[in-house]
mmCIF file of C-alpha atoms in Angstrom:
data_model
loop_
_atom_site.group_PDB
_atom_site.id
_atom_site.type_symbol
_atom_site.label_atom_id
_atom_site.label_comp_id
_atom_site.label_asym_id
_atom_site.label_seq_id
_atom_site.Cartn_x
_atom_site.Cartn_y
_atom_site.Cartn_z
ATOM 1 C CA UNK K 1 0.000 0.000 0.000
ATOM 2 C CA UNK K 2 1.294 3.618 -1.107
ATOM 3 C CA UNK K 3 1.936 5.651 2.700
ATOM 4 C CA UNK K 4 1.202 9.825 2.538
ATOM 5 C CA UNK K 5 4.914 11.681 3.139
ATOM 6 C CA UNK K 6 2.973 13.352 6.348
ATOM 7 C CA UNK K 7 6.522 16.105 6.324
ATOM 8 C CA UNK K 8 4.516 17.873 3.163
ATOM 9 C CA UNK K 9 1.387 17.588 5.359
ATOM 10 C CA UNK K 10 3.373 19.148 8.255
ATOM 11 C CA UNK K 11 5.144 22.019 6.397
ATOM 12 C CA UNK K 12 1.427 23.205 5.071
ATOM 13 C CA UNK K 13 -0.058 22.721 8.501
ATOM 14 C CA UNK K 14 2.919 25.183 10.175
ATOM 15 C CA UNK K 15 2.414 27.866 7.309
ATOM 16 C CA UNK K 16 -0.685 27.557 7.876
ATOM 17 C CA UNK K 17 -1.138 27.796 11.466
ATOM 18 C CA UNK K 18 2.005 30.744 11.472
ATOM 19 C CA UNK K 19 -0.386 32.750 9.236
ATOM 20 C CA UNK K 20 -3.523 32.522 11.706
ATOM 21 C CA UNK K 21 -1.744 32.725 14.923
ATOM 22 C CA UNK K 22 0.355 36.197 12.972
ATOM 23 C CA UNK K 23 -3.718 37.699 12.498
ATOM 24 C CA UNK K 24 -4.217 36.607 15.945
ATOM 25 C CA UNK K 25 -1.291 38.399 17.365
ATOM 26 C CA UNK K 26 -2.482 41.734 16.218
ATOM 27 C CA UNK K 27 -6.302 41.322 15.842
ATOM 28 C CA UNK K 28 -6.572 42.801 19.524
ATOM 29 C CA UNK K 29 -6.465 46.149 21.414
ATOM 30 C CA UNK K 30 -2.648 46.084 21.460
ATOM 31 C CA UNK K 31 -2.324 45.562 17.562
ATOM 32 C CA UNK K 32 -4.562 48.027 16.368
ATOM 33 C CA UNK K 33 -2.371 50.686 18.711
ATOM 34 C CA UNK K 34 0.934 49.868 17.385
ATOM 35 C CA UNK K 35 -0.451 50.154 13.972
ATOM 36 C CA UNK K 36 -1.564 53.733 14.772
ATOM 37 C CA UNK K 37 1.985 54.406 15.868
ATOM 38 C CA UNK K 38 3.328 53.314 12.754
ATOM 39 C CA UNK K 39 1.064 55.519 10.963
ATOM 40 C CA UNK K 40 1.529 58.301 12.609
ATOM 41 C CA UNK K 41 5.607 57.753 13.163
ATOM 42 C CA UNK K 42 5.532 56.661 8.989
ATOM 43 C CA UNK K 43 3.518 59.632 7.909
ATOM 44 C CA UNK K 44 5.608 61.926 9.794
ATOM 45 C CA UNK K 45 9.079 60.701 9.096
ATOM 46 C CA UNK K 46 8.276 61.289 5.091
ATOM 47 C CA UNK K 47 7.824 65.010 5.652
ATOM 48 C CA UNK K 48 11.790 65.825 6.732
ATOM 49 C CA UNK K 49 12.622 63.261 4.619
ATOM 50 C CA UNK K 50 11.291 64.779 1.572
ATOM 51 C CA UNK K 51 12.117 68.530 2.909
ATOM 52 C CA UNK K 52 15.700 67.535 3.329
ATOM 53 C CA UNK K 53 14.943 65.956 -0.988
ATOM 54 C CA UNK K 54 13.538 68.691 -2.060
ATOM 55 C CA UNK K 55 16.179 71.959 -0.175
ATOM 56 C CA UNK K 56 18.942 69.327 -1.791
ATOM 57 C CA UNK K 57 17.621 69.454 -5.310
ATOM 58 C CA UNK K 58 17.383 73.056 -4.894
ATOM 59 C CA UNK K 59 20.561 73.860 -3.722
ATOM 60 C CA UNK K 60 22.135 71.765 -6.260
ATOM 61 C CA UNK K 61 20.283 74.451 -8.984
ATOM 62 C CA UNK K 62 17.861 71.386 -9.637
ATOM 63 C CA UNK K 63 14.292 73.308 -10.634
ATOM 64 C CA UNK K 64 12.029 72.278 -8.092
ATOM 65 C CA UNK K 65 8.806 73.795 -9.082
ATOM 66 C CA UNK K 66 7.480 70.668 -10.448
ATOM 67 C CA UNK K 67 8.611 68.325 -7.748
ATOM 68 C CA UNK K 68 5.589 67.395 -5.977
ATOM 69 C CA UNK K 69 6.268 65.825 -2.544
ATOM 70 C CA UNK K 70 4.868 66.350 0.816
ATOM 71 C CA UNK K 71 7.702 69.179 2.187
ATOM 72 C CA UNK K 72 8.031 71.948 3.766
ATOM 73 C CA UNK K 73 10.338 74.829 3.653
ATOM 74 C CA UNK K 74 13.292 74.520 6.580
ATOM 75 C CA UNK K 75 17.065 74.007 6.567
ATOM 76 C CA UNK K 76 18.794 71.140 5.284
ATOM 77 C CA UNK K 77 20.328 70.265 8.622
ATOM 78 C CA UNK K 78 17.466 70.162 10.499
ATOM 79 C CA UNK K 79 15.184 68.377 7.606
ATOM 80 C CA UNK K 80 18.360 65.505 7.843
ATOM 81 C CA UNK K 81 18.266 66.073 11.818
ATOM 82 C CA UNK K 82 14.531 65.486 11.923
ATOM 83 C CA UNK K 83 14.453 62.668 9.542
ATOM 84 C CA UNK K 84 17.304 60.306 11.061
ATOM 85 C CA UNK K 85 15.311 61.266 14.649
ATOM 86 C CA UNK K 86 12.044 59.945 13.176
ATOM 87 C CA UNK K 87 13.692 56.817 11.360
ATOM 88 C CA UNK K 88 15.109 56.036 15.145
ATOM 89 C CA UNK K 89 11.702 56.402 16.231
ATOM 90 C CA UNK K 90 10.671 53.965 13.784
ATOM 91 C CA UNK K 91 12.708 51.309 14.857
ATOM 92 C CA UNK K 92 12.628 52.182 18.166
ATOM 93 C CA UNK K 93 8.808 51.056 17.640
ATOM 94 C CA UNK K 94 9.857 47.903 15.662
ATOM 95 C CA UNK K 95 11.212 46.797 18.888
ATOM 96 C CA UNK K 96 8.520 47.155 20.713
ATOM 97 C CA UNK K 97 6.424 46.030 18.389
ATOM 98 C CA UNK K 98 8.075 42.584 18.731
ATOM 99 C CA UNK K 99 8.961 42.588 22.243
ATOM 100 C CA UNK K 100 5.006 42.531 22.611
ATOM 101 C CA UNK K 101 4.395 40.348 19.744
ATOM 102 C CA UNK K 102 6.431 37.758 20.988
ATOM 103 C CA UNK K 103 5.339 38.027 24.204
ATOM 104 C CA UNK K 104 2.026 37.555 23.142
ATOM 105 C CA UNK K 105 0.908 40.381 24.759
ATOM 106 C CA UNK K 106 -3.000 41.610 23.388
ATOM 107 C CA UNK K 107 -4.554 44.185 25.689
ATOM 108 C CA UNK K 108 -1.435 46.685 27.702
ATOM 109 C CA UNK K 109 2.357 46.683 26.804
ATOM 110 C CA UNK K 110 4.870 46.030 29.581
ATOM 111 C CA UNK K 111 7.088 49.630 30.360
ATOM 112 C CA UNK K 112 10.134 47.740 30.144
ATOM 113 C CA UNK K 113 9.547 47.291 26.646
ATOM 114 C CA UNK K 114 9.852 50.545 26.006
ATOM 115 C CA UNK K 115 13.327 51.095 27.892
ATOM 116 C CA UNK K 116 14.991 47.793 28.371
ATOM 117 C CA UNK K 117 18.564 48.217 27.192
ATOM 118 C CA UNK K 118 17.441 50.365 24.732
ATOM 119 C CA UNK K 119 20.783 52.026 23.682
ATOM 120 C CA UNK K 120 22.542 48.906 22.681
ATOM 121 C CA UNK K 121 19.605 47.338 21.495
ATOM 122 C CA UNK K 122 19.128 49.982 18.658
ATOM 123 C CA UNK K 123 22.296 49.755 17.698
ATOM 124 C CA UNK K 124 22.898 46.207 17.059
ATOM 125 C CA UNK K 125 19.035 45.618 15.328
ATOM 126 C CA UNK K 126 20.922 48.423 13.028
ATOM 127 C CA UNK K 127 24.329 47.704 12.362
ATOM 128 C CA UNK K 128 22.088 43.373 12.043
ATOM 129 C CA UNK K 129 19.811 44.646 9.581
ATOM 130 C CA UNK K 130 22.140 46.666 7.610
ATOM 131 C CA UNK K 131 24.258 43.284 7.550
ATOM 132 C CA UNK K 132 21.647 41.388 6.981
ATOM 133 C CA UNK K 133 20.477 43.458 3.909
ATOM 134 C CA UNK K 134 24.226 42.961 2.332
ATOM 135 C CA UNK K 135 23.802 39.533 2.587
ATOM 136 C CA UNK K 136 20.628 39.146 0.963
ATOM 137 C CA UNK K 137 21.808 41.430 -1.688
ATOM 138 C CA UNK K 138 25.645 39.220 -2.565
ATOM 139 C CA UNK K 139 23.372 35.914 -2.063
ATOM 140 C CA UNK K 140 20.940 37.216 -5.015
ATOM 141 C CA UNK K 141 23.389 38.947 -7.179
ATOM 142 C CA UNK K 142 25.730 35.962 -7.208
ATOM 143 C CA UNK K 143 23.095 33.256 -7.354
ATOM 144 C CA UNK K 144 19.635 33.321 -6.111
ATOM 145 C CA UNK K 145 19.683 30.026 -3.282
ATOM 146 C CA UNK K 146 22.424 31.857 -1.070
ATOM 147 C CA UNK K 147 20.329 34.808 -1.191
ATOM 148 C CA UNK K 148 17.113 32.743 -0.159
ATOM 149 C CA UNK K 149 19.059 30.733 2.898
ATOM 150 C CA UNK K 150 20.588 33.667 3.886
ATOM 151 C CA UNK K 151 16.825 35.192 4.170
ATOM 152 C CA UNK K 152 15.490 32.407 5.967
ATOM 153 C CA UNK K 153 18.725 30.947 7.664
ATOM 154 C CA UNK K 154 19.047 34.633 9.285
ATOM 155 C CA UNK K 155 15.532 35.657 9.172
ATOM 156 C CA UNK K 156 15.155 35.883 13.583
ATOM 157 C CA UNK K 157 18.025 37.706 14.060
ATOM 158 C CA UNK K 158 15.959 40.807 14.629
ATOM 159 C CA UNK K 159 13.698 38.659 17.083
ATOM 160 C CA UNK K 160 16.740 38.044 19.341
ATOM 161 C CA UNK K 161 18.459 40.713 19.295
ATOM 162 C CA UNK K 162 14.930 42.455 20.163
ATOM 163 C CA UNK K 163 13.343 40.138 22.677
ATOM 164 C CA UNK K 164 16.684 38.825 24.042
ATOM 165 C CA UNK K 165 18.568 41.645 23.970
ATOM 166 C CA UNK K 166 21.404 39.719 21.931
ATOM 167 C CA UNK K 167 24.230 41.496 19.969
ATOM 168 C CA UNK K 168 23.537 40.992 16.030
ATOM 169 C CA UNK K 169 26.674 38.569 15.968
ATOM 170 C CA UNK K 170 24.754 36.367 18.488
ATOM 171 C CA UNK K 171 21.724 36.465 16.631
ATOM 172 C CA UNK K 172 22.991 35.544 13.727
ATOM 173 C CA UNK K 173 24.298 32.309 15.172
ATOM 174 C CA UNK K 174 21.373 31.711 17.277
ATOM 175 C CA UNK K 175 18.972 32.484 14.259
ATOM 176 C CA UNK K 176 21.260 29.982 11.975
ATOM 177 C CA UNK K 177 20.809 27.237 14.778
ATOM 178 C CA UNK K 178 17.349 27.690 15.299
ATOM 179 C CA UNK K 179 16.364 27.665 11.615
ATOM 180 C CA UNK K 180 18.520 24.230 10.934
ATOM 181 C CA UNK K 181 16.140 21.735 9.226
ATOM 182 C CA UNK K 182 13.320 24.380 8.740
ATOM 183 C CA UNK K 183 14.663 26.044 5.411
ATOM 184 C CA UNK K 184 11.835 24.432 3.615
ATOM 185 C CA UNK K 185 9.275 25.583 5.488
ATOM 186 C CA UNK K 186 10.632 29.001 6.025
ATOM 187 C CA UNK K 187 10.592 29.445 2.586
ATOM 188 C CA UNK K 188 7.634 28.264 1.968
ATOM 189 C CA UNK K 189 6.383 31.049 4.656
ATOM 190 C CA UNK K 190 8.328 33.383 2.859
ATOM 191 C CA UNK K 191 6.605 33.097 -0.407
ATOM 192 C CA UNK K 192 3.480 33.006 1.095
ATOM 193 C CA UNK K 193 4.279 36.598 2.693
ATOM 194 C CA UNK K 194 6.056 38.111 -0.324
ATOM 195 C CA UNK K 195 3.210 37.000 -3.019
ATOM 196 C CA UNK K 196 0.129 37.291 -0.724
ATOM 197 C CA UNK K 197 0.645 39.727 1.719
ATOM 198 C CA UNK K 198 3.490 41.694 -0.145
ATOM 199 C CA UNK K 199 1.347 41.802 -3.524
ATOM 200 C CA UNK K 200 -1.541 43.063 -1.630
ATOM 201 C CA UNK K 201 0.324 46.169 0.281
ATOM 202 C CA UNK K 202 1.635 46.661 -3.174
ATOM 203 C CA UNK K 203 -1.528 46.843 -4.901
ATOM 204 C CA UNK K 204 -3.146 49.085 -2.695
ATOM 205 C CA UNK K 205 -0.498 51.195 -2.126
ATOM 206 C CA UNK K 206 -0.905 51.884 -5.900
ATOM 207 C CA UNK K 207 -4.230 52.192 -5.647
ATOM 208 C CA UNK K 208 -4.197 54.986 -3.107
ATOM 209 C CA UNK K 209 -1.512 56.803 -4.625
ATOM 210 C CA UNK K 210 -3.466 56.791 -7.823
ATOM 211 C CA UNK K 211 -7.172 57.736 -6.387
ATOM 212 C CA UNK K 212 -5.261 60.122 -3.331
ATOM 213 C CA UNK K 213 -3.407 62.113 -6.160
ATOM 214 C CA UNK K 214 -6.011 62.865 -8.332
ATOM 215 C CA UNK K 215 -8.461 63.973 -5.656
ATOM 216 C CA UNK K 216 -5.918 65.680 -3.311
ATOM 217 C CA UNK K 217 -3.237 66.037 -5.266
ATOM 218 C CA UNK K 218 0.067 64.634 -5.706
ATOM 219 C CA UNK K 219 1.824 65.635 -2.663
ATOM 220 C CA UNK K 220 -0.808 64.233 -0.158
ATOM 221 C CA UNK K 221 -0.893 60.489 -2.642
ATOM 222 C CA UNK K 222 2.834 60.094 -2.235
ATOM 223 C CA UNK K 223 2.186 60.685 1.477
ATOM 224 C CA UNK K 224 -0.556 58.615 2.265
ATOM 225 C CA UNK K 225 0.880 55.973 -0.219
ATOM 226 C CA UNK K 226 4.088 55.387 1.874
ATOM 227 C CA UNK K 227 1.941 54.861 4.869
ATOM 228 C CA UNK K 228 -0.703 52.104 3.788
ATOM 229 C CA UNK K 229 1.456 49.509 3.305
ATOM 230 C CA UNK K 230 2.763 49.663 7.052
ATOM 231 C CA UNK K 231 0.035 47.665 8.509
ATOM 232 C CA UNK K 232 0.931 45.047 6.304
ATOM 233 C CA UNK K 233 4.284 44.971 7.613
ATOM 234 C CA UNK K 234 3.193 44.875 11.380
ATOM 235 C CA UNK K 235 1.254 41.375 10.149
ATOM 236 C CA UNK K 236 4.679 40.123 8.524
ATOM 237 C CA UNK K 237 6.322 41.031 11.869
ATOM 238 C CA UNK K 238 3.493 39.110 13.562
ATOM 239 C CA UNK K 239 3.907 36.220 11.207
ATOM 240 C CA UNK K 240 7.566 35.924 11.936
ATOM 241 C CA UNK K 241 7.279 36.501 15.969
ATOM 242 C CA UNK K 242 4.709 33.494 15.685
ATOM 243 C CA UNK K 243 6.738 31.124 13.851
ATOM 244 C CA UNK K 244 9.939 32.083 16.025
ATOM 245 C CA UNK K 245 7.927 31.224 19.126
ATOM 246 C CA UNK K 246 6.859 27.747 17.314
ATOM 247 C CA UNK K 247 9.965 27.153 16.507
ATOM 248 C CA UNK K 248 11.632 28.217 20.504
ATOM 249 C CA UNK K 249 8.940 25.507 21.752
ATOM 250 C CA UNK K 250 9.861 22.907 19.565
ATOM 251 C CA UNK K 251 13.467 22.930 20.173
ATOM 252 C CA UNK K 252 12.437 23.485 23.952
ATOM 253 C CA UNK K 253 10.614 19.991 23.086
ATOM 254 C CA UNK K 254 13.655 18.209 21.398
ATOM 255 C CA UNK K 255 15.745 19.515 24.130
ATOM 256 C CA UNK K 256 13.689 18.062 27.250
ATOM 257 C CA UNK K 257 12.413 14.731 25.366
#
């Protein structure tokens, strides 16, 4: 008699059950007020970051007049200033976005998530993700697979570095262990969240930017455009911190059986 390869069954089942258990992580009070924040901290990081654009056209002698972006007039210094504040800000969130996704965490947010080694922990999810970035990039320019197991081989370094205040160098090793034997199904996740989730925050951000500009004009379409796709990206984040935590328990399994 022909037996079912139940691993198939078992890599759809933990795709599956990552997705449901991400919408479950920020379906609740807590979600829908770290989406707000990312809103609000998205919406008003593009405005020094297109000021700082738009005085650096014009003090190259690039005509501005048709350049229309949501800026306002103010030095270059403080437009750069401002910007690189609000881009800390950003990430600043990201951590605490999932220090309380992981946590599981649906209705108040613990203070210490806000402060907890703070300092160092910007600076390595930084110096990781800029690292990490690089070696996505050389994996795909040389030849596609490195790129994809260096995506999913180092895809939790964030979540340690974040939730166990690890430097990036640790997380990178402690990602790579905890991913061994999972590249499958990692990848499998990973398409899942690139051509479903991805192609939908892609769609709609054109769609807003399209229906926005012609309404409101330009300026406020570009603005509201780089914004709509950030809820999106707090469900990826919620995705990942729930197949990080299946995976944690599983080894926590293998380790006490």
């Amino acid at each position: 008699m022909y037996q079912i390869d139940t691993r198939w069954i078992s890599v759809t089942l933990k795709i599956s059950s990552s997705l449901v258990g991400g919408i479950r992580r920020v379906a609740n009070r807590n979600g829908l007020l770290l989406m707000v924040a990312y809103l609000m901290l998205g919406a008003a990081w593009q405005i020094p970051f297109y000021s700082a654009v738009v005085t650096g056209l014009e003090q190259s002698g690039t005509p501005t007049e048709n350049v229309a972006l949501p800026a306002i007039d103010a030095p270059l210094a403080v437009s750069v200033s401002a910007a690189i504040l609000m881009l800390l800000g950003l990430q600043w969130l990201t951590i605490v976005t999932i220090r309380t996704l992981v946590g599981g965490h649906t209705r108040t947010i613990p203070s210490e998530y806000y402060t907890r080694n703070i300092a160092p922990v910007l600076v390595n999810s930084l110096v990781g993700g800029l690292i990490y970035a690089v070696l996505m990039f050389v994996g795909s320019v040389l030849f596609v697979i490195p790129g994809i197991i260096a995506y999913v081989a180092f895809i939790f370094m964030i979540m340690y570095v974040a939730v166990e205040d690890k430097n990036f160098i640790a997380g990178f090793r402690n990602s790579w262990q905890l991913t061994r034997g999972h590249w499958l199904r990692l990848f499998g996740l990973f398409i899942v969240i690139v051509a479903g989730i991805g192609l939908i925050s892609g769609m709609l951000t054109a769609i807003t930017s399209l229906v926005v500009s012609a309404l409101a004009g330009e300026a406020i379409g570009i603005l509201l455009s780089g914004v709509v796709g950030l809820p999106f990206s707090l469900l990826i984040l919620a995705t990942l911190a729930e197949a990080f935590t299946q995976l944690q328990e599983n080894e926590k399994k293998m380790v006490t059986s």
